[in-house]
Coordinates of C-alpha atoms in Angstrom, one line a residue:
M5 CA 114.6 85.2 82.3
G6 CA 111.6 87.0 83.8
R7 CA 108.0 86.0 83.1
Q8 CA 107.6 88.9 80.6
G9 CA 110.7 87.8 78.7
I10 CA 109.4 84.2 78.5
Q11 CA 106.1 85.5 77.1
W12 CA 107.9 87.5 74.4
L13 CA 110.0 84.5 73.5
R14 CA 106.9 82.3 73.1
L15 CA 105.3 85.0 70.9
L16 CA 108.4 85.2 68.6
R17 CA 108.5 81.4 68.4
R18 CA 104.9 81.2 67.5
C19 CA 105.2 83.8 64.8
A20 CA 108.3 82.0 63.3
A21 CA 106.7 78.6 63.5
F22 CA 103.5 79.7 61.8
F23 CA 105.4 81.7 59.2
L24 CA 107.2 78.5 58.2
A25 CA 104.0 76.5 58.1
T26 CA 102.4 79.3 56.0
L27 CA 105.3 79.3 53.5
A28 CA 104.9 75.5 53.2
V29 CA 101.3 75.9 52.4
L30 CA 101.9 78.6 49.8
A31 CA 104.6 76.5 48.3
L32 CA 102.3 73.6 48.0
L33 CA 99.5 75.7 46.4
A34 CA 101.8 77.5 44.0
G35 CA 104.0 74.6 43.1
A36 CA 107.1 76.4 44.3
G37 CA 110.3 75.3 42.6
G38 CA 114.0 75.6 43.5
Q39 CA 115.8 74.6 46.6
V40 CA 113.7 76.7 48.9
G41 CA 110.5 75.3 47.5
Q42 CA 111.7 71.7 47.7
A43 CA 112.7 72.2 51.3
L44 CA 109.4 73.6 52.2
L45 CA 107.6 70.8 50.3
S46 CA 109.6 68.2 52.1
L47 CA 108.6 69.7 55.4
G48 CA 105.0 69.8 54.4
E49 CA 105.1 66.2 53.5
E50 CA 105.6 65.3 57.2
P51 CA 102.3 65.9 58.9
D52 CA 103.7 64.9 62.3
V53 CA 106.3 67.7 61.9
V54 CA 103.7 70.3 61.1
A55 CA 101.5 69.1 64.0
A56 CA 104.4 69.1 66.4
L57 CA 105.3 72.6 65.3
L58 CA 101.8 73.9 65.8
R59 CA 101.3 72.1 69.1
S60 CA 104.6 73.1 70.7
E61 CA 105.3 76.4 69.2
L62 CA 101.7 77.7 69.4
G63 CA 101.5 76.9 73.1
A64 CA 98.8 74.2 73.2
A65 CA 99.9 71.9 75.9
A66 CA 98.2 68.6 76.5
G67 CA 94.8 68.9 78.2
Q68 CA 94.7 72.7 77.7
G69 CA 92.5 73.0 74.6
G70 CA 92.9 72.5 70.9
V71 CA 95.6 73.9 68.7
M72 CA 93.0 75.8 66.6
D73 CA 92.0 77.7 69.6
E74 CA 95.4 79.4 69.6
L75 CA 95.1 80.5 66.0
D76 CA 93.7 83.8 64.8
L77 CA 91.3 84.1 61.8
W78 CA 94.0 84.3 59.1
E79 CA 95.9 81.3 60.7
R80 CA 92.8 79.2 60.8
L81 CA 92.1 80.2 57.1
V82 CA 95.5 78.9 56.1
V83 CA 95.2 75.6 58.1
D84 CA 91.7 74.9 56.7
Q85 CA 93.0 75.5 53.1
S86 CA 95.7 72.8 53.6
A87 CA 95.0 69.1 53.6
L88 CA 98.4 68.5 55.0
L89 CA 97.9 70.8 57.9
R90 CA 94.5 69.4 58.6
Q91 CA 95.9 65.8 58.4
G92 CA 98.7 66.8 60.8
L93 CA 96.2 68.1 63.2
S94 CA 93.8 65.2 63.1
G95 CA 94.0 63.0 66.1
A96 CA 95.6 65.8 68.1
G97 CA 92.4 66.8 69.8
V98 CA 91.5 69.3 67.0
E99 CA 87.9 69.2 65.6
E100 CA 87.1 70.1 62.0
P101 CA 85.0 73.2 61.6
E102 CA 81.3 72.6 62.0
E103 CA 79.1 72.4 58.9
G104 CA 78.5 75.9 57.5
T105 CA 81.7 77.4 59.0
T106 CA 84.3 76.3 56.4
L107 CA 87.2 78.7 56.4
D108 CA 85.6 80.3 59.5
L109 CA 83.4 82.2 57.1
L110 CA 79.7 82.1 57.8
P111 CA 77.3 82.1 54.9
Q112 CA 75.0 85.2 55.0
E113 CA 72.0 83.0 54.0
E114 CA 72.0 79.9 56.3
T115 CA 71.7 76.6 54.6
P116 CA 68.4 74.9 55.4
A117 CA 68.4 71.4 56.9
P118 CA 68.0 68.5 54.5
D119 CA 64.6 68.2 52.9
A120 CA 63.5 71.6 54.3
A121 CA 61.9 74.2 52.1
P122 CA 64.2 76.7 50.5
E123 CA 65.3 79.5 52.8
E124 CA 62.5 82.0 53.5
S125 CA 64.4 84.6 55.5
E126 CA 67.7 86.4 55.3
T127 CA 69.9 88.3 57.7
P128 CA 70.7 91.5 55.7
A129 CA 74.3 91.7 54.5
P130 CA 76.4 94.3 56.2
S131 CA 77.0 97.6 54.4
T132 CA 80.4 97.5 52.8
D133 CA 82.8 99.5 50.8
S134 CA 85.7 98.1 48.7
S135 CA 88.4 99.3 51.1
S136 CA 87.0 97.3 54.0
V137 CA 86.7 93.9 52.2
V138 CA 89.2 91.2 52.6
E139 CA 90.2 89.2 49.5
R140 CA 90.6 85.4 49.5
T141 CA 91.0 82.9 46.7
L142 CA 89.0 79.9 47.9
V143 CA 90.5 76.6 46.8
V144 CA 90.5 73.1 48.4
S145 CA 92.7 70.1 48.3
G146 CA 90.5 67.7 50.2
G147 CA 89.4 67.1 53.8
E148 CA 86.3 66.3 55.9
G149 CA 83.1 66.7 53.9
Y150 CA 84.7 66.9 50.5
E151 CA 84.2 64.4 47.7
E152 CA 86.6 64.2 44.7
T153 CA 86.9 62.8 41.2
Q154 CA 88.8 63.9 38.1
G155 CA 90.5 66.6 40.3
L156 CA 87.0 68.1 40.9
Y157 CA 85.8 68.7 44.5
L158 CA 82.3 68.8 46.0
Y159 CA 81.5 69.9 49.5
N160 CA 78.7 67.6 50.7
R161 CA 76.5 69.5 53.2
T162 CA 74.0 66.7 53.4
N163 CA 73.8 63.1 54.8
L164 CA 73.5 61.7 51.2
S165 CA 76.1 59.4 49.7
V166 CA 77.7 60.9 46.6
D167 CA 79.4 58.8 43.9
M168 CA 81.1 61.5 41.9
A169 CA 83.0 58.9 39.8
A170 CA 79.7 57.3 38.7
A171 CA 78.2 60.7 37.9
W172 CA 81.2 61.6 35.8
A173 CA 81.1 58.2 34.0
A174 CA 77.4 58.6 33.3
G175 CA 77.8 61.8 31.4
V176 CA 75.1 64.3 30.6
N177 CA 72.0 62.9 29.1
I178 CA 70.7 66.1 27.6
T179 CA 70.3 67.0 23.9
L180 CA 69.7 70.6 22.9
P181 CA 67.1 71.2 20.2
D182 CA 67.9 73.1 17.0
S183 CA 65.1 75.6 17.4
G184 CA 63.5 77.5 20.2
P185 CA 65.1 78.7 23.5
Q186 CA 67.6 76.2 24.8
I187 CA 68.7 78.0 28.0
L188 CA 66.6 79.8 30.7
L189 CA 68.4 82.3 32.9
I190 CA 66.4 83.2 36.0
H191 CA 67.1 85.0 39.3
T192 CA 65.2 83.9 42.4
H193 CA 67.0 86.6 44.3
G194 CA 67.4 89.1 41.6
S195 CA 68.0 92.1 43.8
E196 CA 71.3 90.7 45.1
A197 CA 74.0 93.2 44.5
Y198 CA 77.7 93.8 45.1
T199 CA 80.0 96.2 46.9
P200 CA 79.8 99.7 45.4
D201 CA 83.1 100.7 43.8
G202 CA 84.2 103.4 41.3
E203 CA 81.3 104.3 39.1
D204 CA 79.3 101.3 40.1
V205 CA 77.4 103.0 42.9
Y206 CA 73.7 102.3 43.6
T207 CA 71.0 103.1 46.0
P208 CA 70.4 100.1 48.3
S209 CA 66.9 98.7 48.2
D210 CA 65.3 96.3 50.8
G211 CA 68.5 96.0 52.8
N212 CA 72.2 96.4 52.3
S213 CA 73.9 94.8 49.2
R214 CA 70.6 94.7 47.4
T215 CA 69.1 97.0 44.7
L216 CA 66.2 97.1 42.4
D217 CA 68.4 98.8 39.8
E218 CA 69.1 96.1 37.2
N219 CA 72.2 97.9 36.1
Y220 CA 73.9 96.9 39.4
N221 CA 72.3 93.6 40.6
V222 CA 72.6 90.0 39.5
V223 CA 70.2 90.6 36.6
R224 CA 73.1 92.6 35.0
V225 CA 75.3 89.5 35.6
G226 CA 72.6 87.4 33.8
D227 CA 72.7 89.9 30.9
E228 CA 76.4 89.3 30.6
M229 CA 76.0 85.6 30.5
A230 CA 73.2 85.8 27.9
E231 CA 75.4 87.9 25.6
V232 CA 78.2 85.4 25.7
F233 CA 76.0 82.4 25.2
T234 CA 74.3 84.1 22.2
E235 CA 77.6 85.0 20.7
M236 CA 78.5 81.3 20.9
G237 CA 75.4 80.3 18.9
L238 CA 73.2 79.2 21.8
T239 CA 69.6 80.4 22.2
V240 CA 68.9 82.1 25.6
L241 CA 65.7 83.2 27.3
H242 CA 66.5 85.6 30.2
D243 CA 63.9 86.2 32.8
R244 CA 64.6 89.6 34.5
T245 CA 61.8 89.4 37.1
L246 CA 62.8 90.2 40.7
Y247 CA 61.1 87.3 42.6
D248 CA 62.5 88.5 45.9
Y249 CA 60.8 91.9 45.8
P250 CA 58.7 93.4 47.3
Q251 CA 58.7 90.3 49.6
Y252 CA 61.7 88.1 50.1
N253 CA 59.7 85.2 51.6
G254 CA 58.4 82.8 49.0
A255 CA 60.9 83.8 46.3
Y256 CA 61.6 80.2 45.4
T257 CA 57.9 79.4 45.2
R258 CA 57.4 82.3 42.8
S259 CA 60.4 81.6 40.7
G260 CA 59.5 77.9 40.6
A261 CA 56.0 78.7 39.3
A262 CA 57.7 80.8 36.6
V263 CA 60.0 78.0 35.6
E264 CA 57.0 75.6 35.2
N265 CA 55.3 78.2 33.0
Y266 CA 58.4 78.6 30.8
L267 CA 58.8 74.9 30.4
A268 CA 55.2 74.6 29.3
E269 CA 55.4 77.5 26.9
Y270 CA 58.9 76.6 25.6
P271 CA 59.4 72.8 25.7
S272 CA 62.7 73.4 23.9
I273 CA 64.3 74.6 27.2
R274 CA 66.8 72.0 28.4
L275 CA 69.1 74.1 30.7
I276 CA 68.0 76.3 33.6
L277 CA 70.6 78.5 35.4
D278 CA 69.4 80.3 38.6
I279 CA 72.0 83.1 39.0
H280 CA 72.8 84.4 42.5
R281 CA 75.7 86.0 44.4
D282 CA 77.0 84.5 47.6
A283 CA 77.8 86.3 50.9
L284 CA 80.8 85.5 53.1
V285 CA 81.1 87.1 56.6
G286 CA 83.6 86.0 59.2
S287 CA 82.6 85.3 62.8
D288 CA 84.1 88.7 63.7
G289 CA 82.0 90.5 61.1
T290 CA 84.7 90.7 58.5
V291 CA 83.4 90.8 54.9
Y292 CA 85.3 88.6 52.5
K293 CA 85.2 88.4 48.7
A294 CA 86.1 85.3 46.7
V295 CA 88.5 86.5 44.0
T296 CA 91.0 85.1 41.5
T297 CA 92.9 86.7 38.6
V298 CA 92.1 86.1 34.9
D299 CA 94.3 87.8 32.3
G300 CA 95.8 90.1 34.9
E301 CA 92.4 91.3 36.2
K302 CA 90.6 90.6 39.5
T303 CA 87.7 88.3 38.8
A304 CA 85.1 86.9 41.2
Q305 CA 85.0 83.2 41.8
V306 CA 82.0 81.1 40.8
M307 CA 80.3 78.3 42.8
L308 CA 77.8 75.8 41.5
V309 CA 75.2 74.7 44.0
L310 CA 73.2 71.5 43.7
G311 CA 69.9 70.8 45.4
S312 CA 69.0 67.4 46.6
G313 CA 66.6 65.8 49.2
S314 CA 63.5 63.6 49.0
G315 CA 61.8 66.1 46.7
H316 CA 64.5 65.7 44.1
P317 CA 65.4 62.1 43.5
N318 CA 67.2 62.7 40.3
W319 CA 69.7 65.3 41.5
Q320 CA 72.6 63.1 40.3
Q321 CA 71.7 64.1 36.7
N322 CA 72.4 67.7 37.6
L323 CA 75.6 66.6 39.3
A324 CA 76.8 65.1 36.0
L325 CA 76.2 68.5 34.3
A326 CA 77.9 70.4 37.1
L327 CA 81.0 68.2 36.9
R328 CA 81.4 68.9 33.2
I329 CA 81.0 72.6 33.7
Q330 CA 83.4 72.6 36.6
K331 CA 86.0 70.7 34.6
S332 CA 85.6 73.3 31.8
M333 CA 86.1 76.2 34.2
D334 CA 89.2 74.5 35.7
T335 CA 90.7 74.0 32.3
L336 CA 90.1 77.4 30.9
Y337 CA 90.4 79.5 34.1
P338 CA 92.1 77.7 36.9
T339 CA 90.8 78.8 40.4
L340 CA 87.8 80.5 38.8
A341 CA 85.6 77.8 40.3
R342 CA 85.0 77.2 44.0
P343 CA 84.2 73.6 45.0
I344 CA 80.7 72.5 44.0
T345 CA 78.3 72.5 47.0
L346 CA 75.6 69.9 47.6
R347 CA 72.8 71.2 49.9
G348 CA 69.6 69.7 51.3
S349 CA 67.1 72.0 49.7
V350 CA 65.8 71.5 46.2
Y351 CA 66.0 75.1 44.8
N352 CA 63.5 74.2 42.0
Q353 CA 66.0 71.9 40.4
E354 CA 63.6 69.0 40.4
L355 CA 61.8 70.7 37.6
S356 CA 64.4 69.9 34.9
P357 CA 67.5 67.6 34.8
G358 CA 69.6 70.5 33.5
S359 CA 69.1 72.9 36.4
L360 CA 71.9 74.5 38.4
L361 CA 72.2 77.4 40.9
V362 CA 75.2 79.6 40.1
E363 CA 76.7 81.8 42.7
V364 CA 78.8 84.6 41.0
G365 CA 81.1 86.1 43.5
T366 CA 80.0 87.4 47.0
H367 CA 78.6 90.6 48.2
G368 CA 82.2 91.7 48.9
N369 CA 83.1 91.6 45.3
T370 CA 82.6 94.5 43.0
L371 CA 80.2 94.5 40.0
Q372 CA 83.1 94.6 37.5
E373 CA 84.7 91.5 39.1
A374 CA 81.3 89.7 38.9
L375 CA 80.8 90.7 35.3
R376 CA 84.3 89.3 34.4
A377 CA 83.4 86.1 36.2
A378 CA 80.0 85.9 34.4
R379 CA 81.8 86.1 31.0
C380 CA 84.4 83.5 32.0
F381 CA 81.7 81.1 33.4
A382 CA 79.5 81.5 30.2
R383 CA 82.5 80.7 28.0
A384 CA 83.3 77.6 30.0
A385 CA 79.7 76.4 30.4
G386 CA 79.0 77.3 26.8
Q387 CA 81.7 74.9 25.6
V388 CA 79.9 72.1 27.5
F389 CA 76.5 73.2 26.2
L390 CA 77.7 73.2 22.6
G391 CA 78.7 69.6 23.0
L392 CA 75.1 68.7 23.8
Q393 CA 73.7 69.8 20.4

């Protein structure tokens, strides 16, 4: 067989091998049944088999580079989403992705180093339309950097030790008063917006994927949450101020001062939710959206973000609250929630033990997907809040 024939044979073998591994991952995630599902599950239970397949069939001979170097973006996404595949690759000269590159997706707003001030600059999100965005449902089953308890996952992007089991056992030490505002909704980056789609088209302001039009940015998402919370009998104060305009720098300083003023004026406030939207861009510039399905409709995924660091010694109290909300989301709307993320910045969360940053979708999601996510999140979080009365 000639050199070209050998190359074609290797290509076919690689495609077949990875197709088999992908089916195993999908079977694991979907709980596939039947004989085919059981066969694939049996294969997936043997990490050495998976590693051998990837090493031999994907052409990574010893001393010639890591297996992951042979994978394209989609293949690396699948491997990173599977604890079994990662386990099979461990010890085979394959390094885990560096911090901030999970799923090979780079956050549009880089995470500050631990104990640093909140981010003060941003790379503008690329202009997008719904036809050019790649959909992904972001889930995790464990791996490097992840903590777990009660089936809940936290991605630790700090050097802090996290005892999730202790935080869960401690419970939430918050009691909501009977009168006055109980919940404050605020938007440090209120101009954050989504991918224009259908009738939800806006004029960008101050960069792509941002707009001052409150009908289309995350302020609208906050309106949706406030409506659901109110319908559930909770009392909400919604601050609609755009703290990131006309200047992005210093947004957290400005929103933090506002939070302090609200707490002084309304001492009844016990819960503070800073509503944002995330941004996911691949190393090749591909724009991704985090999406799941609820009642047959595409819905943006939601991520809770915890601040920590030396300026916030009581961040574990916010972790206890985040775990209860995450559990409620997982129960009511499986795969709505992305793993909780712990970061080194404080995000004004030191101001109250009931403070969380909530990322509703990404800039690749549409507004309608984000609004559906906002309603689902509010229902799930509202169940937890009602239990604090």
